[in-house]
Amino acid sequence: MWAVTVDGVGTPAVLRWSQVDDPVPAPGEVLLDVTASAVNRADLLQAAGHYPPPPGASPILGMECSGTIRELGPDVTGRQVGDEVCALLAGGGYAQQVSVPAVQLLPVPPGVDLLHAAALPEAACTVWSNLVLTVGLRSGQTILIHGGASGIGTMAIQVARALGATVAVTASRQSALNACHDLGAQIMINYAEDDFVEALAAATGGRGTDVILDVVGAKYLARNISALADGGRLVIIGMQGGTKAELDINSLMRRRLGIISTALRSRPVSGPGSKAEVITAVTEHLWPLIAAGSVRPVVDAIIDMPQAGAAHRRLGQGGHVGKIVLRAPTADG
Amino acid sequence: MWAVTVDGVGTPAVLRWSQVDDPVPAPGEVLLDVTASAVNRADLLQAAGHYPPPPGASPILGMECSGTIRELGPDVTGRQVGDEVCALLAGGGYAQQVSVPAVQLLPVPPGVDLLHAAALPEAACTVWSNLVLTVGLRSGQTILIHGGASGIGTMAIQVARALGATVAVTASRQSALNACHDLGAQIMINYAEDDFVEALAAATGGRGTDVILDVVGAKYLARNISALADGGRLVIIGMQGGTKAELDINSLMRRRLGIISTALRSRPVSGPGSKAEVITAVTEHLWPLIAAGSVRPVVDAIIDMPQAGAAHRRLGQGGHVGKIVLRAPTADG
């Protein structure tokens, strides 16, 4: 098959469309003909050599895809060759075929075509696992979503609104803030112009926010803590602003605050806290929101997979709204 | 009335038994004739000038007591003069009388006398709010309790066991570890002799612990994070080892860990996250465990209230097991 390979290690990495060995499904896995994958920021880190895939995972980039089941590996039940699905991957999505544990498959939600379904698994599983399974966001609460126009952000805005929360977002471009507003965000903060802590305090009568979904990490730690309402939770899912920062425990204790950090890729396949657990919850609770039309995949651009390098540059430069989808050439090349 | 007053500010502070003005119950408050109070570490900090009472609270030491209702303030319903109760206080317990919001009263649990009931409110509310309301400790999980022989620790061991958790404790004296074992702890770690992270890993097959109840803070932050199992929660309720430490967010993200810090005293009287909410939960769920005999107040010593200074020295020196109760002289002095 053909797949995207990384030529050397460097920034920017050179991505090539290359012929590689076909994957073979292990027990419990299915082999998919990939319709499309989508770009995640972690892919850029992995291409630059900063985020090695977990042990046993494909070295090929790509943490999500949509496609059609081509072959069932040993010990797979309840699946049929020809089923259209999307999938959460530990790697390998930037390719014409990928092997994936059957428990990491999701159905294609009603009303979404197979191409656009590639934009869903990472954003849906990340948002649901953090907002619902980790901090239990509920109606009447406020959430601040940093990078509201990102793939994760556009999904988080819609899910939080569907849960009945008030949604604040940050972005640095007016066009991005407008897009967030159109998706349901009620408090738009341009972090390039305003201090987000002050802007959020002004918008909430000084109360702050119950939950923050953060992708910045160290650089925002102290300010995120300041932005939380009493009893609030900071959920860190990215470290674009570094990993190490001074923590003042007293600033947490006085107001009963919590900091939680999570990743999807390192979760075990099955068992407590696993990908399978997240996928079950997403299928049961988030897919119906998509079927009902209250949540939809937001796709910034559809780019042919052999041009993955251009897709990475687009994500790296910012200004996109939603997910960048990589359309795979058909299996005959 | 007579009460303990702090003579100047210093370490050790001099505590005196002095005549002071009688408290007057505000609307929603009741006036208690105090049977007993109990010593908390925060009292030592407050006496040393490091922990001022929250705005509006009595300047007198004492965050819990038992006693009899002497008078109802305006707008109090459902209470009778003569009722025997215990209470969570924002301050004022080291005295013959104290005024307290009626929502901060708890019944005296069946099987506990009024004197020993003074040992319950802080430990019960701290343990239940953190273990159950904050991190949802459940059967089959493991908890590490630092300072297992303390007032909080002895309550936490019993509650965690009643919830079905496996309990590990740290202490520096064999006598304290023996007492923890007698209360139900299954993994005893002498932190003066062994590194608690290594000892816990050895006792859990390398898995670590799902929850840590910590009173050390900064000095233990990195090691507590190391001791957590995937998905674990560190709950910091004391900062005996300092307040500021470097946090490596990556160490949280890889294993989906969380750090939460809470305090009871700064909670609002009523509303979400309030003392009233905690007290309702404790009365509904923890008091029945006491009535059933699976949890009991652990009292290290009963000391007459005018000798509060001796009680503080006993707590400061360590070696106690459970709570130090301060028995109030009768109201006629």
XYZ file of C-alpha atoms in Angstrom:
666
model
C 0.000 0.000 0.000
C 0.893 3.660 -0.054
C 1.271 5.810 3.041
C 2.723 9.070 4.264
C 6.268 8.610 5.532
C 8.467 11.071 7.358
C 11.765 11.872 5.641
C 14.305 12.280 8.422
C 13.699 14.205 11.593
C 13.505 17.961 11.625
C 11.284 21.000 11.609
C 9.591 21.228 9.263
C 9.677 17.495 8.588
C 9.347 16.426 4.941
C 6.336 14.171 4.393
C 6.434 11.845 1.382
C 3.886 9.526 -0.244
C 5.632 6.178 -0.290
C 5.035 2.506 -0.864
C 5.168 0.515 2.386
C 4.220 -2.973 3.578
C 0.520 -3.733 3.959
C -0.599 -3.951 7.602
C -1.853 -7.313 8.888
C -4.654 -7.407 11.480
C -3.631 -9.010 14.780
C -6.145 -10.934 16.925
C -9.009 -8.629 17.883
C -8.168 -6.191 15.067
C -9.796 -5.355 11.762
C -8.098 -4.135 8.596
C -9.667 -0.992 7.122
C -9.525 0.489 3.639
C -9.032 4.096 4.671
C -11.383 6.696 3.209
C -9.806 9.599 5.049
C -7.721 10.534 8.061
C -7.454 13.926 9.793
C -4.617 16.033 11.145
C -3.932 16.395 14.853
C -1.328 18.677 16.433
C 0.304 15.555 17.861
C 1.019 14.459 14.280
C 3.201 17.548 13.801
C 5.056 16.768 17.026
C 5.503 13.140 15.974
C 6.791 14.178 12.531
C 9.300 16.455 14.271
C 10.487 13.547 16.422
C 9.017 14.878 19.689
C 6.127 12.458 20.235
C 6.999 8.845 19.541
C 4.023 6.517 19.037
C 3.202 4.306 22.043
C 4.846 0.845 22.159
C 3.382 -1.503 19.561
C 1.694 1.249 17.561
C 2.257 1.841 13.857
C 5.126 4.231 13.164
C 2.955 5.841 10.477
C 1.269 9.134 11.409
C -2.482 9.404 11.912
C -4.559 8.964 15.066
C -7.997 8.730 13.457
C -9.656 7.691 10.228
C -12.814 6.631 8.480
C -13.083 3.712 6.123
C -14.521 0.328 5.193
C -13.717 -2.989 6.828
C -11.588 -4.983 4.357
C -10.702 -7.959 6.522
C -11.387 -9.317 10.005
C -8.435 -10.482 12.093
C -8.717 -13.532 14.367
C -11.220 -13.411 17.247
C -13.273 -10.495 15.928
C -17.026 -10.856 16.297
C -19.943 -8.599 15.520
C -18.233 -6.940 12.535
C -18.650 -7.553 8.809
C -16.378 -6.984 5.834
C -17.817 -3.932 4.070
C -18.980 -2.124 7.260
C -18.410 1.604 7.088
C -16.850 2.900 10.304
C -14.604 5.517 11.812
C -11.844 4.702 14.273
C -9.585 6.018 16.979
C -6.025 4.909 16.141
C -2.764 4.693 18.091
C -1.178 5.507 14.705
C -1.255 4.528 11.049
C -4.111 6.641 9.693
C -2.134 8.451 6.975
C -2.278 5.374 4.741
C -4.501 3.439 2.374
C -5.002 0.695 4.950
C -4.756 0.474 8.702
C -5.198 -2.240 11.322
C -7.106 -1.254 14.445
C -8.514 -3.060 17.501
C -12.222 -3.643 16.850
C -13.077 -1.957 20.187
C -11.665 1.293 18.780
C -14.204 1.397 15.934
C -17.172 3.742 16.039
C -20.185 3.687 13.768
C -20.534 6.536 11.289
C -23.155 8.772 12.918
C -26.429 9.270 11.045
C -26.256 12.269 8.705
C -22.452 12.290 8.386
C -20.764 10.990 5.212
C -17.781 8.676 5.378
C -15.316 11.374 4.320
C -16.358 13.826 7.036
C -16.566 11.054 9.647
C -12.746 11.036 9.616
C -12.885 14.384 11.424
C -14.776 12.972 14.396
C -12.984 10.296 16.447
C -10.177 12.293 18.123
C -12.217 15.417 18.769
C -15.293 13.495 19.917
C -13.390 11.135 22.223
C -11.151 13.888 23.612
C -14.045 16.220 24.325
C -16.403 13.632 25.791
C -13.737 11.953 27.934
C -12.637 15.268 29.432
C -15.820 17.300 29.696
C -18.122 14.484 30.750
C -16.155 11.487 32.033
C -13.379 13.471 33.749
C -15.001 16.633 35.130
C -18.734 16.013 34.691
C -19.582 19.358 33.065
C -23.246 20.053 33.639
C -26.019 22.455 32.795
C -25.584 25.878 34.342
C -21.807 25.676 34.587
C -19.378 27.801 32.576
C -16.481 26.414 30.529
C -13.543 28.294 29.014
C -12.182 26.623 25.885
C -8.729 27.802 24.817
C -8.256 27.691 21.062
C -11.976 27.579 20.404
C -11.570 27.362 16.621
C -9.381 24.249 16.676
C -10.662 20.784 15.850
C -11.031 20.022 19.560
C -12.365 23.516 20.261
C -15.121 23.431 17.653
C -16.307 20.073 18.995
C -16.015 21.199 22.635
C -18.112 24.327 22.031
C -20.956 22.293 20.560
C -20.858 19.532 23.178
C -20.690 21.999 26.065
C -23.672 23.904 24.689
C -25.575 20.641 24.200
C -24.875 19.865 27.884
C -26.374 23.228 28.841
C -23.139 24.989 29.806
C -22.204 28.612 29.110
C -19.232 28.638 26.719
C -16.323 31.080 26.671
C -13.540 30.738 24.094
C -10.181 32.273 23.354
C -8.626 32.816 19.920
C -6.335 35.408 18.395
C -8.225 36.139 15.171
C -11.597 37.812 14.802
C -12.534 35.308 12.080
C -11.925 32.445 14.504
C -13.979 34.128 17.235
C -16.810 34.655 14.748
C -16.736 30.964 13.875
C -16.873 30.066 17.577
C -19.854 32.365 18.020
C -21.629 30.711 15.107
C -21.088 27.333 16.804
C -22.728 28.582 20.007
C -19.969 30.187 22.089
C -21.340 33.082 24.140
C -18.166 34.767 25.453
C -15.475 35.478 22.844
C -12.044 36.572 24.098
C -9.266 37.741 21.783
C -6.226 36.744 23.834
C -3.931 38.779 21.571
C -5.762 41.950 22.600
C -7.067 41.231 26.094
C -5.897 39.376 29.193
C -8.178 36.358 29.221
C -8.439 36.279 33.021
C -9.671 39.867 33.156
C -11.959 39.440 30.153
C -13.514 36.321 31.625
C -13.957 37.942 35.036
C -15.690 40.901 33.366
C -18.006 38.566 31.446
C -18.921 36.463 34.498
C -19.443 39.169 37.095
C -16.118 38.275 38.707
C -17.068 34.639 39.270
C -14.767 32.954 36.759
C -15.306 29.607 35.076
C -16.113 26.156 36.437
C -14.054 24.280 33.860
C -11.158 25.196 31.565
C -10.152 23.036 28.606
C -6.543 24.036 28.017
C -3.973 23.202 25.343
C -1.253 25.619 26.493
C 0.021 24.058 29.709
C 2.830 25.675 31.698
C 2.630 29.178 30.249
C -1.046 29.496 31.230
C -0.984 27.539 34.513
C -1.090 30.450 36.962
C -3.536 32.458 34.866
C -5.817 29.481 34.338
C -5.926 28.970 38.107
C -6.836 32.641 38.524
C -9.642 32.268 35.974
C -11.362 29.385 37.798
C -14.438 29.846 39.944
C -14.454 28.298 43.435
C -14.447 24.511 43.087
C -13.305 24.775 39.442
C -11.335 22.269 37.383
C -8.503 22.946 34.935
C -8.163 20.182 32.349
C -4.894 20.294 30.429
C -4.850 18.310 27.176
C -1.987 20.059 25.407
C 1.329 21.643 26.312
C 1.925 24.122 23.505
C 3.232 26.534 26.160
C 5.606 24.143 27.928
C 5.392 21.409 30.529
C 6.969 22.756 33.741
C 5.661 25.592 35.889
C 5.596 26.610 39.523
C 2.410 25.543 41.266
C 1.171 27.462 44.312
C -0.838 24.827 46.169
C -2.312 27.486 48.410
C -3.951 29.080 45.360
C -5.750 25.774 44.812
C -6.645 25.098 48.438
C -8.290 28.397 49.254
C -10.814 27.896 46.453
C -10.957 24.086 46.217
C -9.514 23.932 42.711
C -8.252 20.959 40.751
C -5.831 20.398 37.885
C -6.239 17.286 35.762
C -4.264 16.395 32.671
C -5.227 13.673 30.239
C -4.223 12.123 26.942
C -6.177 9.794 24.724
C -3.358 8.043 22.912
C -1.736 6.495 25.997
C -4.992 5.053 27.348
C -5.126 1.253 27.415
C -7.219 -0.418 24.694
C -9.684 -1.924 27.177
C -10.428 -1.907 30.901
C -10.950 1.030 33.297
C -10.115 4.402 31.709
C -9.562 2.733 28.344
C -10.186 3.829 24.795
C -12.974 1.230 24.643
C -14.673 2.863 27.639
C -14.478 6.293 26.022
C -15.724 4.981 22.683
C -18.689 3.277 24.295
C -19.665 6.509 26.038
C -19.202 8.556 22.855
C -21.294 6.144 20.804
C -24.062 6.047 23.408
C -24.226 9.735 24.290
C -22.457 11.951 21.747
C -23.470 10.228 18.506
C -27.160 10.866 19.266
C -26.361 14.591 19.585
C -24.879 14.434 16.075
C -27.879 12.485 14.792
C -30.148 15.147 16.302
C -28.191 17.915 14.571
C -26.997 19.697 17.719
C -23.369 18.697 17.102
C -21.646 18.402 13.707
C -18.108 17.779 12.483
C -16.479 21.082 11.572
C -14.134 20.602 8.618
C -11.734 23.391 7.683
C -10.362 21.781 4.533
C -10.190 18.468 2.715
C -6.710 17.833 1.332
C -5.497 14.806 -0.632
C -3.416 12.582 1.633
C -0.263 12.664 -0.535
C -0.231 16.434 0.206
C -0.123 15.831 3.979
C 2.834 18.210 4.235
C 0.663 21.088 3.035
C -1.989 20.075 5.569
C 0.593 20.159 8.360
C 1.770 23.605 7.287
C -1.820 24.837 7.327
C -2.346 23.569 10.881
C 1.018 24.924 12.009
C 0.304 28.393 10.670
C -3.058 28.653 12.430
C -6.112 30.411 11.103
C -7.960 27.168 10.372
C -11.420 26.536 11.804
C -12.111 22.916 12.687
C -10.424 19.805 11.359
C -8.211 19.331 8.326
C -9.212 16.075 6.629
C -6.803 13.981 4.545
C -8.560 12.114 1.742
C -6.874 8.809 0.893
C -6.425 7.778 -2.743
C -8.304 4.596 -3.573
C -6.621 1.311 -2.723
C -5.296 0.745 -6.237
C -3.096 3.848 -5.876
C -18.025 33.739 79.488
C -14.536 32.305 79.618
C -12.523 31.356 76.558
C -9.011 30.587 75.395
C -7.265 33.727 74.182
C -3.930 34.049 72.442
C -1.407 36.219 74.234
C 0.479 38.068 71.516
C 1.747 36.468 68.364
C 4.673 34.087 68.406
C 5.796 30.509 68.377
C 4.922 28.960 70.694
C 1.954 31.240 71.316
C 0.829 31.569 74.939
C -2.772 30.469 75.399
C -4.655 31.901 78.391
C -8.054 31.200 79.941
C -9.709 34.615 79.974
C -13.036 36.301 80.504
C -14.483 37.624 77.214
C -17.822 38.947 75.970
C -20.611 36.420 75.503
C -21.378 35.674 71.820
C -24.791 36.682 70.467
C -26.472 34.494 67.832
C -27.082 36.299 64.523
C -30.075 35.444 62.323
C -29.895 31.776 61.337
C -27.502 30.983 64.188
C -27.867 29.158 67.480
C -25.944 29.765 70.696
C -24.383 26.627 72.193
C -23.183 25.831 75.690
C -19.964 24.089 74.704
C -19.299 20.637 76.136
C -15.988 20.187 74.351
C -13.931 21.347 71.405
C -11.015 19.559 69.723
C -7.605 20.603 68.444
C -6.826 20.975 64.753
C -3.423 21.734 63.254
C -4.936 24.907 61.825
C -5.469 26.104 65.411
C -1.702 26.019 65.966
C -1.168 28.011 62.764
C -3.833 30.505 63.778
C -2.321 30.895 67.268
C 1.043 31.581 65.614
C -0.548 34.290 63.437
C -0.285 32.341 60.165
C -3.923 31.455 59.529
C -6.336 34.296 60.199
C -9.983 33.286 60.615
C -12.196 33.956 57.576
C -13.989 37.334 57.455
C -16.802 37.532 60.000
C -15.639 34.506 61.991
C -14.900 34.594 65.719
C -11.273 35.480 66.489
C -11.326 32.747 69.159
C -9.653 29.441 68.231
C -11.657 26.254 67.647
C -13.175 24.885 64.438
C -15.448 22.246 65.980
C -17.323 21.505 69.180
C -20.088 19.574 70.843
C -22.655 21.075 73.168
C -26.238 21.923 74.015
C -28.402 24.561 72.370
C -28.791 27.430 74.858
C -30.619 29.944 72.662
C -32.044 30.209 69.148
C -31.165 33.286 67.105
C -33.757 34.879 64.792
C -35.071 32.831 61.861
C -33.976 29.427 63.179
C -36.499 26.641 62.739
C -36.422 22.937 63.483
C -34.123 23.319 66.534
C -34.957 23.334 70.226
C -33.213 24.777 73.265
C -31.638 21.801 75.017
C -30.822 19.827 71.845
C -27.475 18.045 72.074
C -25.434 18.555 68.891
C -21.976 18.818 67.472
C -20.944 21.539 65.036
C -18.482 22.612 62.401
C -17.286 26.125 63.277
C -15.481 28.884 61.410
C -13.957 29.635 64.820
C -14.872 30.136 68.486
C -14.890 26.586 69.799
C -12.322 27.087 72.597
C -14.938 28.774 74.779
C -17.853 28.110 77.084
C -20.307 29.365 74.466
C -20.252 29.717 70.715
C -22.646 30.996 68.043
C -22.907 28.887 64.899
C -25.130 28.857 61.792
C -27.809 26.237 62.366
C -26.909 24.568 59.041
C -23.479 23.749 60.518
C -24.963 21.621 63.306
C -24.830 17.838 63.176
C -26.705 15.426 65.393
C -24.676 13.430 67.893
C -24.407 10.011 66.240
C -25.987 7.066 68.073
C -23.512 5.421 70.441
C -21.251 8.457 70.835
C -21.359 10.568 74.034
C -21.456 14.345 73.871
C -17.831 14.715 75.011
C -16.420 12.430 72.301
C -18.729 13.930 69.662
C -16.480 17.027 69.763
C -13.826 14.940 67.996
C -16.027 14.279 64.970
C -17.066 17.325 62.912
C -13.757 18.414 61.317
C -12.450 14.917 60.675
C -15.793 13.588 59.438
C -16.517 16.540 57.140
C -12.948 16.719 55.819
C -12.771 13.014 55.086
C -16.227 12.651 53.548
C -15.963 15.815 51.432
C -12.622 14.757 49.990
C -12.854 10.990 49.704
C -16.467 10.808 48.572
C -17.691 14.182 47.294
C -14.415 15.244 45.640
C -12.810 12.075 44.265
C -15.537 9.443 44.626
C -13.375 6.766 46.275
C -14.979 3.413 45.636
C -14.711 -0.247 46.457
C -11.658 -1.935 44.960
C -9.573 1.238 44.781
C -6.465 1.924 46.862
C -5.901 5.058 48.948
C -2.675 6.288 50.538
C -3.272 8.361 53.680
C -0.304 10.421 54.824
C -0.179 10.846 58.585
C -2.482 7.907 59.182
C -2.490 8.337 62.972
C -3.703 11.948 62.919
C -7.262 12.967 63.684
C -8.017 13.151 59.965
C -5.999 10.007 59.260
C -7.749 7.813 61.823
C -11.128 8.872 60.419
C -9.981 8.456 56.808
C -8.724 4.913 57.402
C -12.061 3.809 58.799
C -14.184 5.549 56.151
C -12.034 4.246 53.291
C -12.319 0.705 54.636
C -16.068 1.097 55.059
C -16.206 2.152 51.371
C -14.363 -1.035 50.411
C -11.010 0.531 49.537
C -7.557 -0.862 50.280
C -5.817 1.484 52.723
C -2.120 2.386 52.855
C -0.806 4.796 55.481
C 2.417 6.590 56.308
C 3.698 7.485 59.779
C 7.120 7.775 61.378
C 6.539 5.787 64.576
C 5.849 2.093 64.893
C 3.232 2.790 67.561
C 1.347 5.015 65.131
C 1.532 2.380 62.382
C 0.229 -0.231 64.819
C -2.721 2.005 65.655
C -3.452 2.455 61.941
C -3.363 -1.288 61.469
C -5.807 -1.759 64.332
C -8.169 0.689 62.606
C -8.066 -1.350 59.391
C -5.104 -0.063 57.378
C -3.548 -2.855 55.312
C -0.281 -1.296 54.083
C 1.834 0.423 56.748
C 4.777 2.552 55.565
C 7.329 4.066 57.956
C 8.376 7.124 55.950
C 11.322 7.735 58.274
C 12.804 4.390 57.263
C 11.511 3.789 53.720
C 10.785 5.864 50.626
C 7.000 5.822 50.525
C 6.862 5.695 46.701
C 9.020 2.572 46.582
C 7.267 0.952 49.537
C 3.852 1.579 48.005
C 4.964 0.279 44.603
C 6.275 -2.878 46.269
C 2.982 -3.378 48.123
C 0.810 -2.838 45.028
C 2.728 -4.839 42.441
C 4.002 -1.617 40.893
C 0.538 -0.227 40.271
C 0.498 2.602 42.817
C -2.537 4.136 44.445
C -5.775 5.561 43.032
C -6.111 8.307 45.638
C -3.708 10.070 47.992
C -4.901 12.135 50.953
C -1.971 14.446 51.617
C -1.171 16.984 54.328
C 2.422 17.743 53.263
C 1.977 19.733 50.046
C 4.983 21.059 48.128
C 7.652 18.797 49.602
C 5.741 15.656 48.567
C 4.271 16.897 45.269
C 6.590 15.113 42.840
C 6.728 11.921 44.916
C 2.963 11.848 45.361
C 2.554 12.108 41.591
C 4.972 9.193 41.188
C 2.972 7.130 43.668
C -0.325 7.471 41.795
C -1.745 4.735 39.596
C -2.950 5.685 36.098
C -5.989 7.920 36.408
C -5.171 8.664 40.067
C -6.060 11.718 42.148
C -3.868 13.560 44.652
C -5.944 15.452 47.209
C -3.957 18.011 49.198
C -5.583 19.199 52.435
C -2.503 20.450 54.283
C 0.757 22.186 53.444
C 3.042 21.163 56.293
C 5.804 20.823 53.687
C 5.326 24.158 51.942
C 3.047 25.634 49.307
C 5.119 26.134 46.137
C 6.666 23.422 43.983
C 7.511 22.803 40.356
C 4.796 20.880 38.552
C 5.660 18.765 35.503
C 2.384 18.733 33.582
C 3.700 15.984 31.339
C 3.948 13.683 34.370
C 0.216 14.191 34.849
C -0.799 13.907 31.200
C 0.891 10.639 30.387
C -1.049 8.869 33.134
C -4.204 11.024 33.330
C -3.550 12.239 36.865
C -5.223 15.005 38.817
C -4.290 17.260 41.724
C -7.069 18.762 43.808
C -6.679 20.845 46.922
C -9.483 21.671 49.311
C -10.191 23.370 52.611
C -13.277 23.153 54.766
C -13.048 26.442 56.615
C -13.262 28.704 53.537
C -16.330 26.948 52.109
C -19.462 29.093 52.001
C -22.094 28.387 54.670
C -24.716 27.317 52.123
C -25.097 26.720 48.372
C -22.977 24.590 46.023
C -19.803 23.248 47.658
C -20.885 24.645 51.018
C -20.444 23.468 54.561
C -24.197 22.776 54.631
C -23.839 20.456 51.613
C -20.981 18.560 53.279
C -22.838 18.325 56.584
C -25.955 16.966 54.898
C -23.889 14.273 53.173
C -22.027 13.393 56.375
C -25.249 13.130 58.363
C -26.920 10.976 55.709
C -24.038 8.666 54.868
C -21.248 8.757 57.465
C -23.302 8.933 60.676
C -24.966 5.586 59.856
C -21.490 4.033 59.595
C -20.807 5.289 63.119
C -24.177 4.021 64.333
C -23.344 0.625 62.817
C -19.985 0.533 64.614
C -17.785 0.478 61.509
C -16.450 3.987 62.178
C -15.740 5.525 65.595
C -14.168 8.729 66.873
C -10.565 8.068 67.858
C -9.625 10.220 70.843
C -5.985 10.486 71.862
C -6.528 12.518 75.017
C -9.125 14.614 76.816
C -7.603 17.785 78.253
C -9.379 20.523 80.202
C -9.879 23.559 77.940
C -7.979 26.018 80.176
C -4.911 23.820 79.480
C -5.257 24.285 75.707
C -1.582 25.260 75.513
C -0.584 21.803 76.719
C -2.913 20.274 74.125
C -1.263 22.324 71.377
C 2.185 21.231 72.506
C 1.050 17.603 72.432
C -0.200 17.959 68.843
C 2.914 19.885 67.790
C 5.247 17.224 69.152
C 3.504 14.369 67.317
C 3.075 10.868 68.626
C -0.631 11.312 69.282
C -3.175 8.899 67.777
C -6.479 10.521 66.836
C -8.011 13.698 68.165
C -7.136 15.738 71.242
C -10.384 16.855 72.866
C -10.690 20.012 74.981
C -13.297 19.692 77.739
C -14.969 23.000 78.590
C -15.589 23.933 82.215
C -19.290 24.327 82.986
C -20.869 27.648 82.121
C -20.622 29.003 85.662
C -16.831 28.925 85.359
